[in-house]
Steps between C-alpha positions, in 0.01 A plus 500: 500500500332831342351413152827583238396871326529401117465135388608454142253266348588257203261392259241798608337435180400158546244326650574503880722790433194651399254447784833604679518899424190526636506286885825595571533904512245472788753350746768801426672386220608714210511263233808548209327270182664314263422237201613435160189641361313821582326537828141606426418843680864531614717743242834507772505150497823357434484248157793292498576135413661223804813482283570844519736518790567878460131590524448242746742680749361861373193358646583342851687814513377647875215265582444347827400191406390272161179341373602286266193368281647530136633217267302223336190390679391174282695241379718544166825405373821409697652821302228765562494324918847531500562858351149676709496308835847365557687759371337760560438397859888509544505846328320670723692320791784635381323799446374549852867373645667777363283758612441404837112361475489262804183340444382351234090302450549280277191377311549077504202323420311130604649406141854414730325195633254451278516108507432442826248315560180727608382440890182317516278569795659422835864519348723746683559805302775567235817655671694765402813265498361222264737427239512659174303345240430772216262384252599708211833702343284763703505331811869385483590895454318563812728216648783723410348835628463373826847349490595797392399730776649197711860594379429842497401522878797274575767702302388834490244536807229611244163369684210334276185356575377264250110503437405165330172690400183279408269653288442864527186638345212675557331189596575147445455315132539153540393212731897446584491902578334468813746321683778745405336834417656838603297748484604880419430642825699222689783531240552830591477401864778244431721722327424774829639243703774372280633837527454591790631213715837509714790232400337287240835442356393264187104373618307287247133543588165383326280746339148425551185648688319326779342237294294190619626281272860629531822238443760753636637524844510894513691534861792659325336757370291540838827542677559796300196650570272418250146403597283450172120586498324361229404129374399371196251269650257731421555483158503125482138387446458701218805401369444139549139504337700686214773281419473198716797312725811367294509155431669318749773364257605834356733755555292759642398244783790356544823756523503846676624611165151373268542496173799656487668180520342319217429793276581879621368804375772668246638863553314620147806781426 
């Protein structure tokens, strides 16, 4: 399948969304931006809230294909997950259904099965089809996104792939990080392949570089073509010296989601 020409891209002002503007034009993509907040350096992007169906379709208007990054990234309440990420998720559905966008990435996240329990060393990997386990409102409306595309795939032939991404910064910040770190160049390799591959129909995949220490089982996302790079191993030592391993009785040791489980970090708008 030849790259799609123009990829709108949800949440361009956000972290990932970010670091995305500038990794994926180099594949071929012209990139159509939108967030609820000004995109820095970008005057033509398109400012619009989740809820706002009309803007919503204005915007999937005569893309190829959607990025779909925006909505609330942290944990808050049930009302604000509800009205951002559940929502809005089925907004722009809907949105993309009635103008004909067939495929659809759908940013999930690790936070959909964040209590299960993390592999030790030996332990197969964490599949794709593990049961869903959010840790969080967050994680529960990431339950529904991929449920979601699910339906949408089954009623409406609208393709998704679902990226349950790790971590994805510049480099990893945390001890947990390095078994689930995704790092910007390999992101934007994932999201190449994501939309790019033939007959993915609705594909949940793991979003994570080629880490040592990793927990995920990434052959999903290999079968689509992805083939990540980098690994975080070579961040670890300093890390480690930095900040030391996690008790063995906490969170952060003891559930792929960390701390998330026992106290997550709060969406601060």
């Amino acid at each position: 399948m030849s790259p799609p020409r123009t990829v709108l891209l949800t949440g361009a002002a956000g972290g990932v969304g970010t670091l995305m503007r500038e990794l994926l034009p180099p594949y071929g993509y012209e990139l159509r931006l939108l967030d609820v907040a000004p995109v820095p350096g970008a005057p033509d992007a398109i400012v619009a809230d989740l809820a706002d169906r009309a803007a919503l379709r204005e915007a999937v208007r005569g893309v190829d294909a959607i990025v779909h990054l925006a909505g609330i990234s942290l944990e808050s309440t049930f009302d604000k997950i509800m009205a951002a990420n559940i929502a809005g998720t089925y907004n722009l559905y809907e949105a993309a259904r009635e103008e004909g966008v067939r495929r659809v990435v759908f940013a999930s996240s690790n936070h959909a099965v964040g209590f299960i329990r993390q592999p030790r060393p030996g332990d197969p990997l964490v599949p794709v089809d593990t049961p869903h386990r959010p840790d969080t409102f967050y994680g529960l409306s990431k339950c529904f996104g991929e449920d979601l595309a699910q339906l949408y795939w089954d009623l409406h032939g609208i393709e998704t792939v679902s990226v349950r991404i790790g971590s994805c910064f510049p480099e990893p910040t945390s001890v947990r990080m390095l078994s689930m770190w995704l790092s910007p160049a390999d992101c934007a390799r994932l999201l190449h392949a994501t939309l790019t591959a033939e007959d993915v129909a609705h594909t949940v995949v793991y979003g994570s570089s080629a880490n040592t220490r990793a927990w995920w089982d990434l052959s999903t996302a290999r079968a689509l073509g992805f083939e990540p790079v980098d690994d975080s191993e070579v961040h670890a030592e300093k890390l480690i010296a930095e900040k030391g391993l996690p008790p063995e009785d906490s969170a952060d040791a003891r559930y792929l989601g960390g701390h998330f489980c026992v106290d997550p970090p709060r969406w601060p708008h």
